[in-house]
Structure formats: structure tokens, C-alpha cells
Short mmCIF file of C-alpha atoms in Angstrom, two decimals:
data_model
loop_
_atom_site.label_atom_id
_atom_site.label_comp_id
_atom_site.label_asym_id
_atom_site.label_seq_id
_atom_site.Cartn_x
_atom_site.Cartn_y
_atom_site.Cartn_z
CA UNK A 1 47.26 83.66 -37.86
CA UNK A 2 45.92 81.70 -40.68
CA UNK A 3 45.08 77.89 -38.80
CA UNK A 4 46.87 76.46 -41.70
CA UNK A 5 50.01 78.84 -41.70
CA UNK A 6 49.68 78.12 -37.81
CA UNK A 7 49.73 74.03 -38.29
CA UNK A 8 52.33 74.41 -41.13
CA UNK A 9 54.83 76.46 -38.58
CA UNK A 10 54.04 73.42 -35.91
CA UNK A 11 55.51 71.16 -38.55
CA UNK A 12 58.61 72.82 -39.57
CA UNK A 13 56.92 75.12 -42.83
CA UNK A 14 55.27 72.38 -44.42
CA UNK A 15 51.48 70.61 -44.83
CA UNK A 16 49.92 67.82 -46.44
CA UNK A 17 46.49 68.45 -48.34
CA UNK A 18 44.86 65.87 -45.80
CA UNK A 19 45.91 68.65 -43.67
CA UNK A 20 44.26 71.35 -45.64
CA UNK A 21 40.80 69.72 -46.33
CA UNK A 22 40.92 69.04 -42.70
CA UNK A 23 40.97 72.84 -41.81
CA UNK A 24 38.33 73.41 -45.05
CA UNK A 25 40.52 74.53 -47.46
CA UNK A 26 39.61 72.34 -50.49
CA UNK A 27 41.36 72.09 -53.86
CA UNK A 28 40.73 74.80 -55.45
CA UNK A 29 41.38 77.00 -52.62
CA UNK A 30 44.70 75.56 -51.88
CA UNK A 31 45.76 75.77 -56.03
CA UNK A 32 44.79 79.64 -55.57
CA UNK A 33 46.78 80.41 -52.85
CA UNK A 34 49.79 78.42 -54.72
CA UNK A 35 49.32 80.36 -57.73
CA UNK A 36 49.42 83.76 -55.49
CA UNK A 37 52.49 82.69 -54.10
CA UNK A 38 51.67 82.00 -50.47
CA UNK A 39 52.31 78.59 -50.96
CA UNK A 40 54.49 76.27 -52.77
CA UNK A 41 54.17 72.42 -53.50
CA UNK A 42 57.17 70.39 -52.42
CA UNK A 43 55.68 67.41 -52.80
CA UNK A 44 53.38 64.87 -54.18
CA UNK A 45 50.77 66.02 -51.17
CA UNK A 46 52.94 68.48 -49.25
CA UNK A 47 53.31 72.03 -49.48
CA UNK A 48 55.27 74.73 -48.14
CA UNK A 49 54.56 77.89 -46.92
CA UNK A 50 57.07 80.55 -49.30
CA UNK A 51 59.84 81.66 -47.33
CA UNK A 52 59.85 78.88 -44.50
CA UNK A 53 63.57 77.71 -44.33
CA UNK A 54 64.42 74.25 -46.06
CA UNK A 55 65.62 71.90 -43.42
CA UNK A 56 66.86 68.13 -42.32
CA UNK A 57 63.43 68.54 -40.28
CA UNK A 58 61.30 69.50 -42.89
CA UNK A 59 62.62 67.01 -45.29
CA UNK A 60 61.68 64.20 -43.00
CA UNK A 61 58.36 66.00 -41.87
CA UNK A 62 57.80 66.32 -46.09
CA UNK A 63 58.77 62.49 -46.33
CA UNK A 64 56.20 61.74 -43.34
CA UNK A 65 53.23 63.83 -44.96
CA UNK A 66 53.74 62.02 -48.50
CA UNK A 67 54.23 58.76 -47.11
CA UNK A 68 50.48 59.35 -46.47
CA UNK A 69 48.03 58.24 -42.77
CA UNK A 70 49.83 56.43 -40.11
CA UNK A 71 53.24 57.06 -41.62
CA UNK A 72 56.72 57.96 -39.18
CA UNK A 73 60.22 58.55 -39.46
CA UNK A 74 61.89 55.33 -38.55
CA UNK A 75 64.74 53.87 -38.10
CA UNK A 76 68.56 55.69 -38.82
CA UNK A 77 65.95 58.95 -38.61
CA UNK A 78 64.33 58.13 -35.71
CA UNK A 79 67.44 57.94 -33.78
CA UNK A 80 68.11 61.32 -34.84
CA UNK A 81 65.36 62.88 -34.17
CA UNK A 82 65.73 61.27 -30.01
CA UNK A 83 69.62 62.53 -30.68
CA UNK A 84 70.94 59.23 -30.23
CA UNK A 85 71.89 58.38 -34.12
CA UNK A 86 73.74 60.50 -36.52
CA UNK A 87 72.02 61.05 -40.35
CA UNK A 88 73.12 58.76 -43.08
CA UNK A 89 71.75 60.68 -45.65
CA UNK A 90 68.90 58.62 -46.30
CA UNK A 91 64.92 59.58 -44.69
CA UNK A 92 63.98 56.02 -43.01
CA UNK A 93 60.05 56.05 -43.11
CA UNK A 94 57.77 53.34 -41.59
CA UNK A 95 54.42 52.68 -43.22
CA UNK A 96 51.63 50.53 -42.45
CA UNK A 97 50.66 49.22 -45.68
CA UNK A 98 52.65 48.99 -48.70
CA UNK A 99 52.95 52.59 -50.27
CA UNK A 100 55.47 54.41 -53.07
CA UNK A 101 57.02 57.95 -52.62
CA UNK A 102 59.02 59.10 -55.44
CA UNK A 103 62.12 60.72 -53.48
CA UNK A 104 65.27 58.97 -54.38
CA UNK A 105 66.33 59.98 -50.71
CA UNK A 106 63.52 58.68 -48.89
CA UNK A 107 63.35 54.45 -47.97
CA UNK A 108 60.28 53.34 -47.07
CA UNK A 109 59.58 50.42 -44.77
CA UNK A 110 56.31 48.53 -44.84
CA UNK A 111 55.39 47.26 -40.94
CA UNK A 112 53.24 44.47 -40.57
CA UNK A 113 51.96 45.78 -37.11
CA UNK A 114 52.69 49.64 -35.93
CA UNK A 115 50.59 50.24 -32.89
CA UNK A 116 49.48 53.40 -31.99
CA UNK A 117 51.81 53.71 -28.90
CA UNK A 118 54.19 52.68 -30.93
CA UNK A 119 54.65 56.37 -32.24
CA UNK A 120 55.09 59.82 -30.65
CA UNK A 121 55.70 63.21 -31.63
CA UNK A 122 59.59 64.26 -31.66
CA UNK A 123 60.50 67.81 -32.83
CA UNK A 124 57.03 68.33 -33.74
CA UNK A 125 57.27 64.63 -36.32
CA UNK A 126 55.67 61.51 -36.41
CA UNK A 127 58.35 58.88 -35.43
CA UNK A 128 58.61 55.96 -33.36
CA UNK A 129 59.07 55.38 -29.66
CA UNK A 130 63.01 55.03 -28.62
CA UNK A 131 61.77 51.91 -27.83
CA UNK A 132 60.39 50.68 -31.02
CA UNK A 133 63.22 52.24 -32.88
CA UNK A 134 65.84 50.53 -31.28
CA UNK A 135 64.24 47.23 -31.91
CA UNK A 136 63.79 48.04 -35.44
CA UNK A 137 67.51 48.62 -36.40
CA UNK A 138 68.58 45.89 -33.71
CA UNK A 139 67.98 43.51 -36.44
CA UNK A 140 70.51 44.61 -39.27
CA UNK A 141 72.85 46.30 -36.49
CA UNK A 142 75.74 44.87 -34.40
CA UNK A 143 75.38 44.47 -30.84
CA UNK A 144 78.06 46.64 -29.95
CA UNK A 145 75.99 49.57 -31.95
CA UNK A 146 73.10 48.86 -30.40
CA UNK A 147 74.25 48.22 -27.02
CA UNK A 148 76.06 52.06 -27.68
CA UNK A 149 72.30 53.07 -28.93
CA UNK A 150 70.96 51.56 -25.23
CA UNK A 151 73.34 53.29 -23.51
CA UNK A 152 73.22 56.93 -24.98
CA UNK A 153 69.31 56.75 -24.55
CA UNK A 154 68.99 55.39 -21.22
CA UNK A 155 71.80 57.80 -19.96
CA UNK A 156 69.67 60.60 -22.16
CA UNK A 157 66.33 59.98 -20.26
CA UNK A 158 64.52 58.99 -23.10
CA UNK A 159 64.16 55.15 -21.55
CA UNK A 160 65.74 52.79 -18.85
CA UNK A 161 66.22 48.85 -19.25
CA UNK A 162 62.81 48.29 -17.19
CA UNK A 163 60.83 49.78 -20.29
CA UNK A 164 62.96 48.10 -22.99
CA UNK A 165 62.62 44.93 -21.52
CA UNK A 166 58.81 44.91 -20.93
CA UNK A 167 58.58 46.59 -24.50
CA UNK A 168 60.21 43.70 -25.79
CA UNK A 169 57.93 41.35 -23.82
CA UNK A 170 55.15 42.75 -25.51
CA UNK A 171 56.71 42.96 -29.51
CA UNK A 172 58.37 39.38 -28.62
CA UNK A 173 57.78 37.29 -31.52
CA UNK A 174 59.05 33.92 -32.68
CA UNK A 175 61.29 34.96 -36.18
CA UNK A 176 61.35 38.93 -35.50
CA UNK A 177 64.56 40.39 -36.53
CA UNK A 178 66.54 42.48 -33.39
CA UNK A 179 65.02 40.29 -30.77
CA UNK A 180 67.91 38.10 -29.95
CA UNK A 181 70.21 41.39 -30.38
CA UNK A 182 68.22 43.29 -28.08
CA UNK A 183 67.80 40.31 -25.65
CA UNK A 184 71.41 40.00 -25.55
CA UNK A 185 72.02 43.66 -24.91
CA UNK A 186 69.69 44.15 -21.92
CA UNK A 187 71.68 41.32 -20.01
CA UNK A 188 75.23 43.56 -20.41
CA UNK A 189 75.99 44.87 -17.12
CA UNK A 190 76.38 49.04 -16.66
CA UNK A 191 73.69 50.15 -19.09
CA UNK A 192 73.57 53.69 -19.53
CA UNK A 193 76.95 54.18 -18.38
CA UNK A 194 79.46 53.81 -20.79
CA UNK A 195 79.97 57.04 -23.01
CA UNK A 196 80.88 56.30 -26.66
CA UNK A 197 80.45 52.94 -28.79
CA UNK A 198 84.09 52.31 -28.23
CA UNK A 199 83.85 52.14 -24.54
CA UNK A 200 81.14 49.63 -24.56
CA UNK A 201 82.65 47.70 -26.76
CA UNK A 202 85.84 47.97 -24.62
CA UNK A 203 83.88 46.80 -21.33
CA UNK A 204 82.08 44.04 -23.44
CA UNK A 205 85.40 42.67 -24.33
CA UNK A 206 86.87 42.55 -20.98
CA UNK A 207 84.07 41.23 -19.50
CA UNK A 208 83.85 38.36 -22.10
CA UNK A 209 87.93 38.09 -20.82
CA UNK A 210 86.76 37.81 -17.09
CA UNK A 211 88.08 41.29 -16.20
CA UNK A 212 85.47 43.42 -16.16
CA UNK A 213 85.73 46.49 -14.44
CA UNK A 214 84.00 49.84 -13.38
CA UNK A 215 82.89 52.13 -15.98
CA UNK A 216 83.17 56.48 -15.78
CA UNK A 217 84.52 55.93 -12.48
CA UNK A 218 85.78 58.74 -10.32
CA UNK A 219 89.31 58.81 -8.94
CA UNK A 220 89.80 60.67 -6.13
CA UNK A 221 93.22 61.56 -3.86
CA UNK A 222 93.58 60.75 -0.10
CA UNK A 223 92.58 64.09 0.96
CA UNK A 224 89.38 63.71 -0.91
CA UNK A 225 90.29 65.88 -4.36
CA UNK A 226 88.96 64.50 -7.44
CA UNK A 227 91.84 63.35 -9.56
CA UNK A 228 89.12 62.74 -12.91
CA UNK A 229 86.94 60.33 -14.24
CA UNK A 230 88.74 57.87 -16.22
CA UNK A 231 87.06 54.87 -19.17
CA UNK A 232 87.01 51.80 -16.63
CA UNK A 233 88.65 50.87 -13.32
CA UNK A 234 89.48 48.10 -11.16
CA UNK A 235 89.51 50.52 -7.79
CA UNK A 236 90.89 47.32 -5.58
CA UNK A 237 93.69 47.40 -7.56
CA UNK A 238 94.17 50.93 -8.49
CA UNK A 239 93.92 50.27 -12.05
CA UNK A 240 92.39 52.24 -14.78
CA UNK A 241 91.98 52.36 -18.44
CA UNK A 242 90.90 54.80 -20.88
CA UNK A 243 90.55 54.88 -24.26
CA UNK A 244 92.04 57.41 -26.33
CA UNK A 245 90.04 58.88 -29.57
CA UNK A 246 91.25 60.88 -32.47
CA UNK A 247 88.72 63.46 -31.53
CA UNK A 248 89.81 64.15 -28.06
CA UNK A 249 92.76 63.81 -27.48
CA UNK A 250 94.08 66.04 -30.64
CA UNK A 251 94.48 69.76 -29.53
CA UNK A 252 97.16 71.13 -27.09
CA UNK A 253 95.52 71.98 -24.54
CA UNK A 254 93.58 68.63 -24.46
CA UNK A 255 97.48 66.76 -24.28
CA UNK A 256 98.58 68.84 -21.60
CA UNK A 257 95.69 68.05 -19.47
CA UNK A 258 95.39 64.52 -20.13
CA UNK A 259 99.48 64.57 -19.10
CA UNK A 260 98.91 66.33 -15.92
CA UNK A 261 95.75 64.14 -15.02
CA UNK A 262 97.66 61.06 -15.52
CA UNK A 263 100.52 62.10 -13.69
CA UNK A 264 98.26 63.06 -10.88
CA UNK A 265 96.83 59.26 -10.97
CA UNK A 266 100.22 58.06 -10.37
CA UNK A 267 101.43 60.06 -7.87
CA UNK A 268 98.19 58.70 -5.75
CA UNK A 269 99.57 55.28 -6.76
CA UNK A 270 96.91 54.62 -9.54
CA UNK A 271 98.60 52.73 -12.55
CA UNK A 272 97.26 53.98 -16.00
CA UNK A 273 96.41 52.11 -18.64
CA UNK A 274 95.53 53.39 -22.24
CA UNK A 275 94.25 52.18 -25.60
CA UNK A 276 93.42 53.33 -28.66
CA UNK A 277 89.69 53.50 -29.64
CA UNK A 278 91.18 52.03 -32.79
CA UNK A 279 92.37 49.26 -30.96
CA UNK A 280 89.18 48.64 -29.27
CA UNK A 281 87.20 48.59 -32.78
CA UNK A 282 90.08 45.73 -33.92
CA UNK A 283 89.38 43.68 -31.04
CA UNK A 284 92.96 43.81 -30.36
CA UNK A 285 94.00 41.24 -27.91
CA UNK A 286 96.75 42.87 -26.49
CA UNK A 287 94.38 45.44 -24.43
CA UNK A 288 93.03 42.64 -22.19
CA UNK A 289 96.99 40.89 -22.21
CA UNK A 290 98.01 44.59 -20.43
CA UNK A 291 94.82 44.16 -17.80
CA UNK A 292 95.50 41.23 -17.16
CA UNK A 293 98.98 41.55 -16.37
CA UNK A 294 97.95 44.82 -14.35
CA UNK A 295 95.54 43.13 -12.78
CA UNK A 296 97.81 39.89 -12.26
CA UNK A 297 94.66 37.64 -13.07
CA UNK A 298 94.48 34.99 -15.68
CA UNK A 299 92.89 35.28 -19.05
CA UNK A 300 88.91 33.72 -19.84
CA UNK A 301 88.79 32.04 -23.58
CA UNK A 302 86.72 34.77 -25.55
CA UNK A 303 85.62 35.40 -28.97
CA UNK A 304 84.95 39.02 -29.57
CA UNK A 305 85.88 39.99 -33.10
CA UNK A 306 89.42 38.78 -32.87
CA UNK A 307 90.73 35.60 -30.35
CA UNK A 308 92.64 36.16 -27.47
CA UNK A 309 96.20 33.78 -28.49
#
């Protein structure tokens, strides 16, 4: 295969002319090849080899190539790219030095230090570490997303609280933006466990009430059945909680065995609590009211979004 048909399909059907002079294709080589049709420019140094599929991964690869040396996907498009984020629509890119790219899609952040370990190779594109990443949106992010962020990528693999914290050690600087976020995150208890932004958010708010309980904990019946794993428990009471979503708890099937779970919790003498995940993003002080009553425990002062009355 041709060395630069074999580095374009390495990074998703696209190359930068760095890339070509590299492999000693020069100019007017490269405008030949174009004008033969092997090749197509896409960019304002990026081309495309003709009839490589368009997409979300060659966009960002295209963004990375024309952002120009020591550019990476950042930020919102870092986290998808370690599958902990979801795309906004908008190609976050990370630069060392001031730089334009004419793409109304692409932003472009200028970093006044990116360190080379800084930035790794995910689905075959520059972007930052998980590590880096998360400390970059920590500053214009709420905890609770971040904390959510901590949690899907230490339960993922890509990184554990040990490495975040000495990461942060290192990138610790009086003024920098996500520190204190990020600080405050790593000292929440059960990272990794909770499953959704709406459960950590739940257990942040009942441990801010003084009831904080078990996460993704695992009920099982005297003869040693498991009963399912419900949101959080309180196993010395035989209390449980779980939050209920608009995405799964919708179809039939998903009813019925949600009723016949719950109905095996209380025959084994487990008491059931739910919320809505709706309720959870409202702050809404009845959930830790119900706890508490469960629980029969008194109520801490709090402020988490809304006040407890």
C-alpha cells in the first residue's frame, strides 16, 4: 500500500501536508494526485483520500491536522473520544500557541502549558489524557458533572482517584480554573461507583443530609438468591432507594420487572424507596424527608441546589 494511503487509513481517511512532505511527497506531487482524483482537499492542510467515509472521527482528526504541530482534541471531544462525554456539536481543539482555523464548527483553545504526557492517541487522534481532560472542563462544569465524568472513567478503566489526584499535584496551580472543582470531587466518597449523573448527585445530596448510604448495592434473600441491585442502600436498616429515569423505566417489559423486583424486596422485608431522576436534578427536599423518616434519623442543615425546610 501506498505509505501515505497507509498513514491516511491510520487516521480515519485523512492527512495533513506536514504529513505528506514527511513521507516525500512534496507539493507538486500531492496537487497531481488531487487533480487525478486520488485525493481530495478537505481542508486548509488536510486531505482526504476519495472514497474514505466522512465521519465524527475524521472531522475531529481534520480539525486536529489543521489546527497545525502539537494540536489535540480537547475538552467536550476529548471525553468522547475516552466514551465518557456525549458530542455537543462543536470540535473542542487545544493548541499550544495562538492559531486560527476557519471551521465555524471547530473552537479552538490556546494552552499556556500542554506537556507532552499530557496527550495520547485515542481512536487513532491526538487528544488529551482522561486526566488532563477532566481538569480542563472542571473549570466551567458543575461538580455534580464532573464528579459523574470521575465516576464513568474510573469505573471505565481509563483512571482511578490515585492518578487524578497525583495528576492534579503536578498541574496544581495558584488561579487555575477546575482545581478547586476537581479537589472537591476526589474527596466524595464511592468514586467510580455510582452509574449515571443523577445518582451521584443523589448520593452527594444525602450525604450533605447526613444519610449517606451504599451505592449499586446487591440485595440478596435469606437463602442466598439475589433479589437485584438497587441505586443506594442503608443494608442495617433494610432500606433502599432508586432512582427512576425516563429512559428506563418506559417499556413494558421494563415495568413489569421493576414491579416484580420490588415486590420481591418486600417480601424479604426490604422497604423501597423511589425518586424521580427529575427530582434528584431539582434538589427536591422531600427525597431526603422520605430517608430520613425510613431511616428514623434526623435531618443535617444542607445546601445542595435547593434547602432542606
Amino acid at each position: 500500500m501506498d505509505p501515505l494511503a497507509a498513514l491516511a487509513d491510520r487516521q480515519h481517511g485523512v492527512f495533513s501536508v506536514a504529513d505528506a512532505h514527511r513521507l516525500g511527497l512534496g507539493r507538486g506531487a500531492l496537487e497531481a494526485r488531487t487533480r487525478s482524483g486520488r485525493y481530495e482537499r478537505v481542508g486548509r492542510q488536510t486531505y482526504r483520500i476519495v472514497g474514505a467515509a466522512a465521519t465524527w472521527h475524521q472531522s475531529v482528526m481534520r480539525a486536529v491536522l489543521d489546527a497545525g504541530s502539537g494540536a489535540a482534541a480537547a475538552r467536550a471531544t476529548a471525553l468522547v473520544l475516552h466514551d465518557v462525554g456525549r458530542d455537543d456539536g462543536v470540535i473542542d481543539i487545544v493548541v499550544p500557541r495562538r492559531r486560527r482555523i476557519d471551521r465555524p464548527d471547530v473552537r479552538l483553545h490556546t494552552a499556556t502549558a500542554l506537556p507532552t504526557e499530557d496527550v495520547a492517541i485515542v481512536e487513532g487522534i491526538p487528544a488529551t489524557t482522561i486526566e488532563r481532560t477532566i481538569l480542563d472542563v472542571a473549570g466551567d462544569r458543575h461538580r455534580h458533572l464532573i464528579a459523574s465524568i470521575v465516576d464513568a472513567s474510573i469505573a471505565s478503566g481509563l483512571t482511578d482517584a490515585e492518578r487524578l489526584a497525583r495528576f492534579l499535584d503536578r498541574r496544581r496551580r495558584r488561579g487555575r480554573p477546575g482545581v478547586r472543582t476537581l479537589q472537591a470531587v476526589l474527596e466524595l466518597p464511592h468514586l467510580g461507583v455510582p452509574q449515571s449523573r443523577y445518582e451521584r448527585a443523589l448520593l452527594d445530596m444525602l450525604e450533605a443530609a447526613g444519610l449517606g448510604g451504599v451505592p449499586q448495592y446487591d440485595v440478596f434473600d435469606a437463602t442466598g438468591r439475589l433479589l437485584g441491585r438497587v441505586d443506594v442502600a442503608w443494608p442495617q436498616h433494610r432500606v433502599a432507594l432508586e432512582v427512576d429515569g425516563h429512559a428506563f423505566h418506559s417499556t413494558r417489559d421494563q415495568r413489569r420487572s421493576d414491579a416484580l423486583r420490588q415486590n420481591d424486596l418486600l417480601v424479604a422485608g426490604w422497604n423501597l424507596l423511589r425518586c424521580t431522576s427529575d427530582q434528584v436534578f431539582r434538589a427536591d427536599p422531600a427525597i431526603v424527608r422520605t430517608v430520613a423518616r425510613a431511616l428514623g434519623r434526623e435531618i443535617r442543615p444542607f445546601l445542595s441546589g435547593s434547602a432542606i425546610r
